[in-house]
Amino acid sequence: MQGLHPYVPGEQPRDRVYIKLNANENPYPPSPAVAQAVTRFVADHPEKLALYPDPDSYELRGAIADMLNQSGGVLCRAKKTQDGRCEPYFTDQIPFTVTPDMIYAGNGSDEVLSFVFYAFFDGDRPLVVPEHTYSFYPVYAGFYGIPLEKIPLNADWTLDIQRMTIRACELDTSIIFANPNAPTGRMLDRSQVRAMLSTAPGDRVFVVDEAYVDFGGESCIPLLAEFKNLVVVRTFSKSLCGAGTRLGYMVASPELVQAVTTVKNSLNHFPVDAMAQQIGIAACSDTAYYADCARLVAQERKLFCRFLEEHGWDVVPSVTNFILTKKDGVDGEEAYRRIKAEGVLVRHFNTPGISQYLRITVGTAQQMAALRNAMENL
Ligand SMILES: *Cc1c(COP(=O)(O)O)cnc(C)c1O
């Protein structure tokens, strides 16, 4: 126990009802297909709750693969077709068909990441990470005893890809980062990631966490055709309006999927429960719905960035469902408290380097209007 440094999630207060713009959740409900699947499951097949679920989530993995093939891994650019499905925007085309044996499904991408850490990293060599990134990576590194090699970001908050790659080569080790990155919202395009992969050690696993890519990034899934050491981790919690159901997945070569499956089977071989599998399958059947949600978020992001800039805030350019912003002369923590007093929760980090900033999740038009009111006089 001693020496563990647990993750601190966005607060979930129970004292009053806040507009929650602090945990990058999706403000929209899941597709109606999800509610229908839950109702049918409970009404028509209650006996299935008495049985163990499919330990391999086979049907769910097929549904995830199908959604990726329809969207190209970036929902906000996916085009709707006549038959209610989607097809990728031309720059998002995946040059192969994603198959179920390339998917590992788990209880949220946090669990998937935990198994990825266990399967592929160890205490013998440090893991290369950006200095500011998803704060669960240091938590897992601490838990599994993996030293971290933290690489400072560039002045414009982008990743220093050259330094990260050089250090990975010097240390003969793995790299992990989120793309787009959190909490900055900045992205690398696919050619930048390809350049990193071409130089980084080819026999060390290279992990890209695409939790936010559907809101406007570029997916690295097409690069799986070229790099056998690439692991892409994704979640239902952000763009699939599903944080309350714990579902996440990894896309990689069948060999790497098998390695993570072995870890899973050594701990708990029934990780995704029957209801969650049904929810995931139903969600993936309505790609077009989630593509529209992602577009709405992107549209509100644009409007809110304009508001911030007009009111003197510095905005880090974002392709995600959140915005990192600060204003000269306004203390980050104080701004957070004053916005909270107006009934809106945003995120403030006490981390050196970003403590002047707020990280604000993009919500519905109505939620953002309330936030604009709360920030008008800051
Ligand atoms: C939200 C988030 C996750 C966690 O997703 P879950 O599937 O809810 O566990 C993983 N990585 C990043 C970068 C995130 O922001």
mmCIF file of C-alpha atoms and ligand atoms in Angstrom:
data_model
loop_
_atom_site.group_PDB
_atom_site.id
_atom_site.type_symbol
_atom_site.label_atom_id
_atom_site.label_comp_id
_atom_site.label_asym_id
_atom_site.label_seq_id
_atom_site.Cartn_x
_atom_site.Cartn_y
_atom_site.Cartn_z
ATOM 1 C CA MET A 1 0.000 0.000 0.000
ATOM 2 C CA GLN A 2 2.675 2.459 0.960
ATOM 3 C CA GLY A 3 4.012 4.378 -2.005
ATOM 4 C CA LEU A 4 0.860 4.033 -4.099
ATOM 5 C CA HIS A 5 -0.305 7.247 -5.735
ATOM 6 C CA PRO A 6 -3.924 6.759 -6.756
ATOM 7 C CA TYR A 7 -5.596 8.598 -9.601
ATOM 8 C CA VAL A 8 -7.717 11.586 -8.577
ATOM 9 C CA PRO A 9 -10.817 11.710 -10.807
ATOM 10 C CA GLY A 10 -12.844 14.810 -11.586
ATOM 11 C CA GLU A 11 -14.972 15.481 -8.505
ATOM 12 C CA GLN A 12 -18.499 14.044 -8.279
ATOM 13 C CA PRO A 13 -20.094 16.223 -5.588
ATOM 14 C CA ARG A 14 -23.356 15.205 -3.993
ATOM 15 C CA ASP A 15 -24.164 18.485 -2.191
ATOM 16 C CA ARG A 16 -25.995 20.079 -5.108
ATOM 17 C CA VAL A 17 -26.626 19.511 -8.797
ATOM 18 C CA TYR A 18 -23.864 21.033 -10.907
ATOM 19 C CA ILE A 19 -23.466 21.317 -14.637
ATOM 20 C CA LYS A 20 -20.614 18.839 -14.986
ATOM 21 C CA LEU A 21 -17.918 20.015 -17.363
ATOM 22 C CA ASN A 22 -14.995 18.542 -15.421
ATOM 23 C CA ALA A 23 -14.545 14.925 -16.525
ATOM 24 C CA ASN A 24 -14.755 15.052 -20.341
ATOM 25 C CA GLU A 25 -17.931 12.999 -20.333
ATOM 26 C CA ASN A 26 -20.242 13.268 -23.340
ATOM 27 C CA PRO A 27 -23.241 15.540 -22.660
ATOM 28 C CA TYR A 28 -25.523 13.485 -24.910
ATOM 29 C CA PRO A 29 -27.267 10.224 -23.992
ATOM 30 C CA PRO A 30 -26.352 7.031 -25.842
ATOM 31 C CA SER A 31 -28.195 6.084 -29.024
ATOM 32 C CA PRO A 32 -31.841 5.001 -28.546
ATOM 33 C CA ALA A 33 -30.624 1.597 -29.768
ATOM 34 C CA VAL A 34 -28.815 1.230 -26.426
ATOM 35 C CA ALA A 35 -31.897 1.817 -24.251
ATOM 36 C CA GLN A 36 -33.793 -0.580 -26.487
ATOM 37 C CA ALA A 37 -31.131 -3.266 -26.133
ATOM 38 C CA VAL A 38 -31.119 -2.928 -22.327
ATOM 39 C CA THR A 39 -34.928 -3.097 -22.121
ATOM 40 C CA ARG A 40 -35.083 -6.120 -24.425
ATOM 41 C CA PHE A 41 -32.318 -7.879 -22.575
ATOM 42 C CA VAL A 42 -34.018 -7.488 -19.196
ATOM 43 C CA ALA A 43 -37.561 -8.135 -20.466
ATOM 44 C CA ASP A 44 -36.925 -10.940 -22.947
ATOM 45 C CA HIS A 45 -33.850 -12.715 -21.613
ATOM 46 C CA PRO A 46 -33.658 -12.303 -17.817
ATOM 47 C CA GLU A 47 -32.312 -15.870 -17.660
ATOM 48 C CA LYS A 48 -29.127 -14.634 -19.346
ATOM 49 C CA LEU A 49 -28.293 -12.675 -16.194
ATOM 50 C CA ALA A 50 -28.041 -16.020 -14.408
ATOM 51 C CA LEU A 51 -25.360 -17.188 -16.836
ATOM 52 C CA TYR A 52 -21.724 -16.163 -17.202
ATOM 53 C CA PRO A 53 -21.084 -13.783 -20.085
ATOM 54 C CA ASP A 54 -18.997 -14.653 -23.144
ATOM 55 C CA PRO A 55 -15.467 -14.433 -21.668
ATOM 56 C CA ASP A 56 -14.063 -13.302 -25.020
ATOM 57 C CA SER A 57 -16.746 -10.692 -25.863
ATOM 58 C CA TYR A 58 -16.673 -12.082 -29.385
ATOM 59 C CA GLU A 59 -19.817 -10.419 -30.716
ATOM 60 C CA LEU A 60 -18.873 -7.103 -29.092
ATOM 61 C CA ARG A 61 -15.421 -7.228 -30.689
ATOM 62 C CA GLY A 62 -17.044 -7.818 -34.065
ATOM 63 C CA ALA A 63 -19.347 -4.848 -33.505
ATOM 64 C CA ILE A 64 -16.405 -2.620 -32.532
ATOM 65 C CA ALA A 65 -14.478 -3.713 -35.637
ATOM 66 C CA ASP A 66 -17.508 -2.905 -37.793
ATOM 67 C CA MET A 67 -17.838 0.571 -36.265
ATOM 68 C CA LEU A 68 -14.147 1.273 -36.907
ATOM 69 C CA ASN A 69 -14.493 0.129 -40.509
ATOM 70 C CA GLN A 70 -17.485 2.454 -40.933
ATOM 71 C CA SER A 71 -15.914 5.511 -39.294
ATOM 72 C CA GLY A 72 -12.239 5.075 -40.133
ATOM 73 C CA GLY A 73 -11.720 5.673 -36.414
ATOM 74 C CA VAL A 74 -12.794 9.351 -36.510
ATOM 75 C CA LEU A 75 -16.532 9.788 -35.954
ATOM 76 C CA CYS A 76 -16.785 13.527 -36.462
ATOM 77 C CA ARG A 77 -15.709 13.171 -40.111
ATOM 78 C CA ALA A 78 -17.625 9.927 -40.885
ATOM 79 C CA LYS A 79 -20.139 10.390 -43.695
ATOM 80 C CA LYS A 80 -23.641 8.968 -43.433
ATOM 81 C CA THR A 81 -24.711 6.645 -46.253
ATOM 82 C CA GLN A 82 -28.187 5.933 -47.696
ATOM 83 C CA ASP A 83 -28.673 2.825 -45.569
ATOM 84 C CA GLY A 84 -28.134 4.611 -42.223
ATOM 85 C CA ARG A 85 -24.567 3.423 -41.879
ATOM 86 C CA CYS A 86 -21.377 5.438 -42.298
ATOM 87 C CA GLU A 87 -18.246 5.445 -44.383
ATOM 88 C CA PRO A 88 -14.889 6.998 -43.525
ATOM 89 C CA TYR A 89 -13.864 10.421 -44.783
ATOM 90 C CA PHE A 90 -11.291 9.801 -47.514
ATOM 91 C CA THR A 91 -8.306 10.760 -45.344
ATOM 92 C CA ASP A 92 -9.523 8.374 -42.611
ATOM 93 C CA GLN A 93 -9.723 5.269 -44.848
ATOM 94 C CA ILE A 94 -8.182 2.224 -43.191
ATOM 95 C CA PRO A 95 -6.164 0.284 -45.831
ATOM 96 C CA PHE A 96 -7.395 -3.091 -44.491
ATOM 97 C CA THR A 97 -10.506 -4.474 -42.781
ATOM 98 C CA VAL A 98 -10.385 -4.403 -38.981
ATOM 99 C CA THR A 99 -11.275 -7.921 -37.739
ATOM 100 C CA PRO A 100 -12.406 -9.140 -34.273
ATOM 101 C CA ASP A 101 -9.048 -10.823 -33.630
ATOM 102 C CA MET A 102 -7.460 -7.346 -33.738
ATOM 103 C CA ILE A 103 -9.701 -6.126 -30.886
ATOM 104 C CA TYR A 104 -9.366 -6.702 -27.153
ATOM 105 C CA ALA A 105 -12.373 -5.470 -25.115
ATOM 106 C CA GLY A 106 -12.294 -4.615 -21.402
ATOM 107 C CA ASN A 107 -13.956 -2.698 -18.576
ATOM 108 C CA GLY A 108 -13.102 0.801 -19.695
ATOM 109 C CA SER A 109 -9.827 1.726 -21.324
ATOM 110 C CA ASP A 110 -8.322 2.223 -17.870
ATOM 111 C CA GLU A 111 -8.519 -1.533 -17.332
ATOM 112 C CA VAL A 112 -7.234 -2.175 -20.854
ATOM 113 C CA LEU A 113 -4.291 0.158 -20.149
ATOM 114 C CA SER A 114 -3.582 -1.668 -16.893
ATOM 115 C CA PHE A 115 -3.305 -4.989 -18.761
ATOM 116 C CA VAL A 116 -1.189 -3.346 -21.473
ATOM 117 C CA PHE A 117 1.207 -2.076 -18.788
ATOM 118 C CA TYR A 118 1.379 -5.512 -17.188
ATOM 119 C CA ALA A 119 1.825 -7.359 -20.484
ATOM 120 C CA PHE A 120 4.408 -5.148 -22.183
ATOM 121 C CA PHE A 121 6.311 -2.972 -19.694
ATOM 122 C CA ASP A 122 8.535 -3.895 -16.762
ATOM 123 C CA GLY A 123 10.843 -2.400 -14.166
ATOM 124 C CA ASP A 124 13.968 -3.142 -16.211
ATOM 125 C CA ARG A 125 13.667 -0.122 -18.472
ATOM 126 C CA PRO A 126 11.954 3.251 -18.120
ATOM 127 C CA LEU A 127 8.837 4.051 -20.119
ATOM 128 C CA VAL A 128 8.907 7.229 -22.218
ATOM 129 C CA VAL A 129 5.913 9.556 -21.616
ATOM 130 C CA PRO A 130 5.230 13.234 -22.252
ATOM 131 C CA GLU A 131 5.538 15.400 -19.125
ATOM 132 C CA HIS A 132 1.891 16.424 -19.316
ATOM 133 C CA THR A 133 -0.425 13.630 -20.371
ATOM 134 C CA TYR A 134 -3.192 11.395 -19.023
ATOM 135 C CA SER A 135 -2.484 11.146 -15.303
ATOM 136 C CA PHE A 136 -3.331 7.445 -15.084
ATOM 137 C CA TYR A 137 -0.042 6.495 -16.804
ATOM 138 C CA PRO A 138 2.097 7.563 -13.819
ATOM 139 C CA VAL A 139 -0.396 5.869 -11.493
ATOM 140 C CA TYR A 140 -0.018 2.507 -13.266
ATOM 141 C CA ALA A 141 3.727 2.980 -13.623
ATOM 142 C CA GLY A 142 3.911 3.401 -9.851
ATOM 143 C CA PHE A 143 1.673 0.399 -9.251
ATOM 144 C CA TYR A 144 3.696 -1.905 -11.510
ATOM 145 C CA GLY A 145 7.099 -0.464 -10.525
ATOM 146 C CA ILE A 146 7.943 0.935 -13.961
ATOM 147 C CA PRO A 147 10.264 3.985 -13.970
ATOM 148 C CA LEU A 148 9.129 6.898 -16.135
ATOM 149 C CA GLU A 149 11.203 9.016 -18.487
ATOM 150 C CA LYS A 150 9.168 12.225 -18.738
ATOM 151 C CA ILE A 151 9.795 14.403 -21.790
ATOM 152 C CA PRO A 152 8.803 18.090 -21.542
ATOM 153 C CA LEU A 153 6.294 19.399 -24.082
ATOM 154 C CA ASN A 154 7.157 22.033 -26.672
ATOM 155 C CA ALA A 155 6.258 25.638 -25.808
ATOM 156 C CA ASP A 156 3.065 25.362 -27.878
ATOM 157 C CA TRP A 157 1.966 22.313 -25.832
ATOM 158 C CA THR A 158 2.631 19.828 -28.645
ATOM 159 C CA LEU A 159 4.643 16.673 -27.981
ATOM 160 C CA ASP A 160 8.391 16.874 -28.555
ATOM 161 C CA ILE A 161 8.331 13.868 -30.873
ATOM 162 C CA GLN A 162 11.995 14.037 -31.720
ATOM 163 C CA ARG A 163 13.137 13.991 -28.117
ATOM 164 C CA MET A 164 10.657 11.270 -27.169
ATOM 165 C CA THR A 165 11.850 9.049 -30.008
ATOM 166 C CA ILE A 166 15.540 9.672 -29.360
ATOM 167 C CA ARG A 167 15.156 8.825 -25.662
ATOM 168 C CA ALA A 168 13.189 5.660 -26.520
ATOM 169 C CA CYS A 169 16.066 4.576 -28.786
ATOM 170 C CA GLU A 170 18.743 5.413 -26.215
ATOM 171 C CA LEU A 171 16.877 3.482 -23.532
ATOM 172 C CA ASP A 172 15.698 0.766 -25.956
ATOM 173 C CA THR A 173 12.197 1.100 -24.623
ATOM 174 C CA SER A 174 8.471 1.756 -25.168
ATOM 175 C CA ILE A 175 6.537 5.002 -25.570
ATOM 176 C CA ILE A 176 2.990 5.832 -24.430
ATOM 177 C CA PHE A 177 1.007 8.993 -25.023
ATOM 178 C CA ALA A 178 -2.535 10.146 -25.687
ATOM 179 C CA ASN A 179 -3.288 11.454 -29.187
ATOM 180 C CA PRO A 180 -4.914 13.926 -29.094
ATOM 181 C CA ASN A 181 -3.145 14.539 -25.804
ATOM 182 C CA ALA A 182 -4.789 15.362 -22.481
ATOM 183 C CA PRO A 183 -5.145 17.817 -20.865
ATOM 184 C CA THR A 184 -3.744 19.933 -23.706
ATOM 185 C CA GLY A 185 -6.136 18.936 -26.528
ATOM 186 C CA ARG A 186 -3.322 19.086 -29.092
ATOM 187 C CA MET A 187 -2.766 16.365 -31.679
ATOM 188 C CA LEU A 188 -0.112 14.735 -33.793
ATOM 189 C CA ASP A 189 -1.121 13.891 -37.312
ATOM 190 C CA ARG A 190 -0.648 10.367 -38.609
ATOM 191 C CA SER A 191 2.525 11.172 -40.505
ATOM 192 C CA GLN A 192 4.143 12.440 -37.298
ATOM 193 C CA VAL A 193 3.272 9.237 -35.473
ATOM 194 C CA ARG A 194 4.529 7.233 -38.458
ATOM 195 C CA ALA A 195 7.831 9.109 -38.233
ATOM 196 C CA MET A 196 8.103 8.225 -34.539
ATOM 197 C CA LEU A 197 7.264 4.566 -35.160
ATOM 198 C CA SER A 198 9.794 4.335 -38.002
ATOM 199 C CA THR A 199 12.601 5.394 -35.671
ATOM 200 C CA ALA A 200 11.534 4.002 -32.264
ATOM 201 C CA PRO A 201 12.602 0.458 -31.301
ATOM 202 C CA GLY A 202 10.498 -1.887 -33.463
ATOM 203 C CA ASP A 203 10.455 -4.708 -30.925
ATOM 204 C CA ARG A 204 9.095 -2.529 -28.090
ATOM 205 C CA VAL A 205 5.366 -1.907 -27.867
ATOM 206 C CA PHE A 206 4.342 1.642 -28.807
ATOM 207 C CA VAL A 207 1.008 2.748 -27.286
ATOM 208 C CA VAL A 208 -1.262 5.483 -28.619
ATOM 209 C CA ASP A 209 -4.310 6.278 -26.472
ATOM 210 C CA GLU A 210 -7.053 7.599 -28.759
ATOM 211 C CA ALA A 211 -9.671 8.439 -26.106
ATOM 212 C CA TYR A 212 -10.463 11.754 -27.854
ATOM 213 C CA VAL A 213 -9.662 11.123 -31.504
ATOM 214 C CA ASP A 214 -13.320 10.956 -32.639
ATOM 215 C CA PHE A 215 -13.758 14.693 -31.963
ATOM 216 C CA GLY A 216 -11.276 15.760 -34.617
ATOM 217 C CA GLY A 217 -7.905 14.001 -34.415
ATOM 218 C CA GLU A 218 -6.294 11.518 -36.800
ATOM 219 C CA SER A 219 -6.424 7.834 -35.925
ATOM 220 C CA CYS A 220 -3.292 5.673 -36.044
ATOM 221 C CA ILE A 221 -5.276 2.511 -36.790
ATOM 222 C CA PRO A 222 -4.184 2.645 -40.489
ATOM 223 C CA LEU A 223 -0.563 2.392 -39.271
ATOM 224 C CA LEU A 224 -1.233 -1.117 -37.955
ATOM 225 C CA ALA A 225 -0.622 -2.252 -41.532
ATOM 226 C CA GLU A 226 2.980 -1.072 -41.231
ATOM 227 C CA PHE A 227 3.939 -1.531 -37.565
ATOM 228 C CA LYS A 228 3.455 -4.778 -35.623
ATOM 229 C CA ASN A 229 4.456 -3.123 -32.323
ATOM 230 C CA LEU A 230 1.671 -0.504 -32.398
ATOM 231 C CA VAL A 231 -1.115 -0.675 -29.815
ATOM 232 C CA VAL A 232 -4.090 1.703 -30.107
ATOM 233 C CA VAL A 233 -6.294 2.085 -27.010
ATOM 234 C CA ARG A 234 -9.800 3.541 -27.261
ATOM 235 C CA THR A 235 -12.850 4.015 -25.057
ATOM 236 C CA PHE A 236 -16.650 4.142 -25.084
ATOM 237 C CA SER A 237 -16.536 6.797 -22.329
ATOM 238 C CA LYS A 238 -16.089 9.951 -24.407
ATOM 239 C CA SER A 239 -17.337 9.858 -28.012
ATOM 240 C CA LEU A 240 -19.662 6.872 -27.438
ATOM 241 C CA CYS A 241 -21.600 8.551 -24.601
ATOM 242 C CA GLY A 242 -20.853 5.571 -22.397
ATOM 243 C CA ALA A 243 -18.769 6.510 -19.334
ATOM 244 C CA GLY A 244 -21.374 4.948 -17.035
ATOM 245 C CA THR A 245 -20.914 1.563 -18.696
ATOM 246 C CA ARG A 246 -17.289 0.603 -18.363
ATOM 247 C CA LEU A 247 -16.151 -0.279 -21.874
ATOM 248 C CA GLY A 248 -12.835 0.259 -23.581
ATOM 249 C CA TYR A 249 -10.755 -1.598 -26.138
ATOM 250 C CA MET A 250 -7.406 -2.043 -27.768
ATOM 251 C CA VAL A 251 -6.734 -2.388 -31.499
ATOM 252 C CA ALA A 252 -3.501 -4.188 -32.415
ATOM 253 C CA SER A 253 -2.092 -7.222 -34.183
ATOM 254 C CA PRO A 254 -3.735 -10.556 -33.215
ATOM 255 C CA GLU A 255 -0.457 -11.519 -31.474
ATOM 256 C CA LEU A 256 -0.551 -8.500 -29.138
ATOM 257 C CA VAL A 257 -4.297 -8.966 -28.556
ATOM 258 C CA GLN A 258 -3.505 -12.569 -27.556
ATOM 259 C CA ALA A 259 -0.835 -11.393 -25.093
ATOM 260 C CA VAL A 260 -3.271 -9.034 -23.337
ATOM 261 C CA THR A 261 -5.945 -11.762 -23.366
ATOM 262 C CA THR A 262 -3.504 -14.049 -21.550
ATOM 263 C CA VAL A 263 -3.032 -11.388 -18.857
ATOM 264 C CA LYS A 264 -6.819 -11.001 -18.571
ATOM 265 C CA ASN A 265 -7.339 -14.749 -18.298
ATOM 266 C CA SER A 266 -4.760 -14.892 -15.528
ATOM 267 C CA LEU A 267 -6.695 -12.403 -13.409
ATOM 268 C CA ASN A 268 -10.419 -12.534 -14.212
ATOM 269 C CA HIS A 269 -11.539 -14.208 -17.379
ATOM 270 C CA PHE A 270 -15.056 -12.684 -17.385
ATOM 271 C CA PRO A 271 -14.200 -8.989 -17.417
ATOM 272 C CA VAL A 272 -17.013 -7.512 -19.534
ATOM 273 C CA ASP A 273 -20.417 -8.375 -18.079
ATOM 274 C CA ALA A 274 -23.339 -9.526 -20.199
ATOM 275 C CA MET A 275 -25.265 -6.249 -19.972
ATOM 276 C CA ALA A 276 -22.226 -4.160 -20.908
ATOM 277 C CA GLN A 277 -21.592 -6.415 -23.913
ATOM 278 C CA GLN A 278 -25.172 -5.849 -25.115
ATOM 279 C CA ILE A 279 -24.839 -2.088 -24.583
ATOM 280 C CA GLY A 280 -21.599 -1.992 -26.548
ATOM 281 C CA ILE A 281 -23.011 -4.032 -29.415
ATOM 282 C CA ALA A 282 -26.077 -1.772 -29.624
ATOM 283 C CA ALA A 283 -23.943 1.386 -29.540
ATOM 284 C CA CYS A 284 -21.756 0.142 -32.381
ATOM 285 C CA SER A 285 -24.883 -0.539 -34.460
ATOM 286 C CA ASP A 286 -25.610 3.207 -34.601
ATOM 287 C CA THR A 287 -22.359 4.782 -35.754
ATOM 288 C CA ALA A 288 -24.310 7.544 -37.517
ATOM 289 C CA TYR A 289 -25.830 8.742 -34.213
ATOM 290 C CA TYR A 290 -22.446 9.079 -32.516
ATOM 291 C CA ALA A 291 -20.969 10.779 -35.562
ATOM 292 C CA ASP A 292 -23.662 13.450 -35.162
ATOM 293 C CA CYS A 293 -22.915 13.793 -31.421
ATOM 294 C CA ALA A 294 -19.211 14.272 -32.178
ATOM 295 C CA ARG A 295 -20.058 16.963 -34.734
ATOM 296 C CA LEU A 296 -22.269 18.781 -32.209
ATOM 297 C CA VAL A 297 -19.438 18.766 -29.698
ATOM 298 C CA ALA A 298 -16.986 20.061 -32.306
ATOM 299 C CA GLN A 299 -19.412 22.844 -33.202
ATOM 300 C CA GLU A 300 -19.865 23.930 -29.551
ATOM 301 C CA ARG A 301 -16.102 23.783 -29.085
ATOM 302 C CA LYS A 302 -15.666 26.286 -31.881
ATOM 303 C CA LEU A 303 -18.280 28.658 -30.466
ATOM 304 C CA PHE A 304 -16.877 28.458 -26.958
ATOM 305 C CA CYS A 305 -13.284 29.045 -28.102
ATOM 306 C CA ARG A 306 -14.498 32.185 -29.842
ATOM 307 C CA PHE A 307 -16.181 33.359 -26.621
ATOM 308 C CA LEU A 308 -13.011 32.723 -24.623
ATOM 309 C CA GLU A 309 -10.816 34.605 -27.076
ATOM 310 C CA GLU A 310 -13.231 37.536 -27.168
ATOM 311 C CA HIS A 311 -13.020 37.701 -23.380
ATOM 312 C CA GLY A 312 -9.246 37.747 -23.194
ATOM 313 C CA TRP A 313 -8.565 34.085 -22.437
ATOM 314 C CA ASP A 314 -5.597 32.251 -23.965
ATOM 315 C CA VAL A 315 -6.881 29.083 -25.609
ATOM 316 C CA VAL A 316 -4.733 26.064 -26.426
ATOM 317 C CA PRO A 317 -6.032 24.907 -29.839
ATOM 318 C CA SER A 318 -8.124 21.778 -29.252
ATOM 319 C CA VAL A 319 -9.396 18.950 -31.462
ATOM 320 C CA THR A 320 -11.032 17.197 -28.488
ATOM 321 C CA ASN A 321 -14.136 17.602 -26.317
ATOM 322 C CA PHE A 322 -12.284 19.827 -23.848
ATOM 323 C CA ILE A 323 -10.373 23.093 -23.847
ATOM 324 C CA LEU A 324 -7.324 24.139 -21.839
ATOM 325 C CA THR A 325 -7.422 27.864 -21.177
ATOM 326 C CA LYS A 326 -6.062 30.586 -18.922
ATOM 327 C CA LYS A 327 -6.359 34.342 -18.526
ATOM 328 C CA ASP A 328 -3.553 36.643 -17.473
ATOM 329 C CA GLY A 329 -4.258 38.096 -14.046
ATOM 330 C CA VAL A 330 -6.828 35.405 -13.182
ATOM 331 C CA ASP A 331 -5.694 32.688 -10.783
ATOM 332 C CA GLY A 332 -6.648 29.217 -12.061
ATOM 333 C CA GLU A 333 -7.871 27.896 -8.750
ATOM 334 C CA GLU A 334 -9.843 31.038 -7.970
ATOM 335 C CA ALA A 335 -11.489 30.957 -11.419
ATOM 336 C CA TYR A 336 -12.448 27.326 -10.814
ATOM 337 C CA ARG A 337 -14.014 28.251 -7.444
ATOM 338 C CA ARG A 338 -15.947 31.213 -8.798
ATOM 339 C CA ILE A 339 -17.339 29.164 -11.688
ATOM 340 C CA LYS A 340 -18.299 26.420 -9.239
ATOM 341 C CA ALA A 341 -20.165 28.971 -7.099
ATOM 342 C CA GLU A 342 -22.256 29.661 -10.217
ATOM 343 C CA GLY A 343 -23.189 25.987 -10.444
ATOM 344 C CA VAL A 344 -20.718 24.793 -13.108
ATOM 345 C CA LEU A 345 -17.888 22.351 -12.436
ATOM 346 C CA VAL A 346 -14.719 22.612 -14.510
ATOM 347 C CA ARG A 347 -11.335 21.005 -13.860
ATOM 348 C CA HIS A 348 -8.353 22.678 -12.232
ATOM 349 C CA PHE A 349 -5.031 20.848 -11.783
ATOM 350 C CA ASN A 350 -2.553 21.697 -9.056
ATOM 351 C CA THR A 351 0.204 20.349 -11.293
ATOM 352 C CA PRO A 352 3.187 22.686 -11.792
ATOM 353 C CA GLY A 353 3.103 24.154 -15.297
ATOM 354 C CA ILE A 354 -0.666 23.961 -15.721
ATOM 355 C CA SER A 355 -1.981 25.301 -12.393
ATOM 356 C CA GLN A 356 -2.903 28.611 -14.032
ATOM 357 C CA TYR A 357 -5.195 26.790 -16.449
ATOM 358 C CA LEU A 358 -8.731 25.457 -16.456
ATOM 359 C CA ARG A 359 -9.657 22.366 -18.406
ATOM 360 C CA ILE A 360 -13.223 22.747 -19.570
ATOM 361 C CA THR A 361 -15.297 19.930 -21.087
ATOM 362 C CA VAL A 362 -17.463 20.919 -24.051
ATOM 363 C CA GLY A 363 -21.119 20.291 -23.217
ATOM 364 C CA THR A 364 -24.454 21.013 -24.888
ATOM 365 C CA ALA A 365 -25.344 24.455 -26.225
ATOM 366 C CA GLN A 366 -27.416 25.022 -23.078
ATOM 367 C CA GLN A 367 -24.630 23.983 -20.712
ATOM 368 C CA MET A 368 -22.121 26.177 -22.523
ATOM 369 C CA ALA A 369 -24.507 29.137 -22.318
ATOM 370 C CA ALA A 370 -24.645 28.679 -18.532
ATOM 371 C CA LEU A 371 -20.857 28.496 -18.426
ATOM 372 C CA ARG A 372 -20.511 31.647 -20.526
ATOM 373 C CA ASN A 373 -22.728 33.439 -17.986
ATOM 374 C CA ALA A 374 -20.573 32.158 -15.145
ATOM 375 C CA MET A 375 -17.360 33.303 -16.867
ATOM 376 C CA GLU A 376 -18.553 36.594 -18.321
ATOM 377 C CA ASN A 377 -17.180 38.688 -15.468
ATOM 378 C CA LEU A 378 -14.053 36.772 -14.548
HETATM 379 C C1 LIG B 1 -10.986 9.302 -20.193
HETATM 380 C C2 LIG B 1 -9.685 8.720 -20.628
HETATM 381 C C3 LIG B 1 -9.429 7.358 -20.507
HETATM 382 C C4 LIG B 1 -10.296 6.475 -19.672
HETATM 383 O O1 LIG B 1 -11.352 5.960 -20.255
HETATM 384 P P1 LIG B 1 -12.235 4.850 -19.563
HETATM 385 O O2 LIG B 1 -12.571 4.016 -20.726
HETATM 386 O O3 LIG B 1 -13.409 5.574 -18.985
HETATM 387 O O4 LIG B 1 -11.476 4.104 -18.530
HETATM 388 C C5 LIG B 1 -8.258 6.849 -21.030
HETATM 389 N N1 LIG B 1 -7.339 7.649 -21.592
HETATM 390 C C6 LIG B 1 -7.532 8.972 -21.687
HETATM 391 C C7 LIG B 1 -6.478 9.820 -22.308
HETATM 392 C C8 LIG B 1 -8.704 9.543 -21.197
HETATM 393 O O5 LIG B 1 -8.865 10.853 -21.237
#
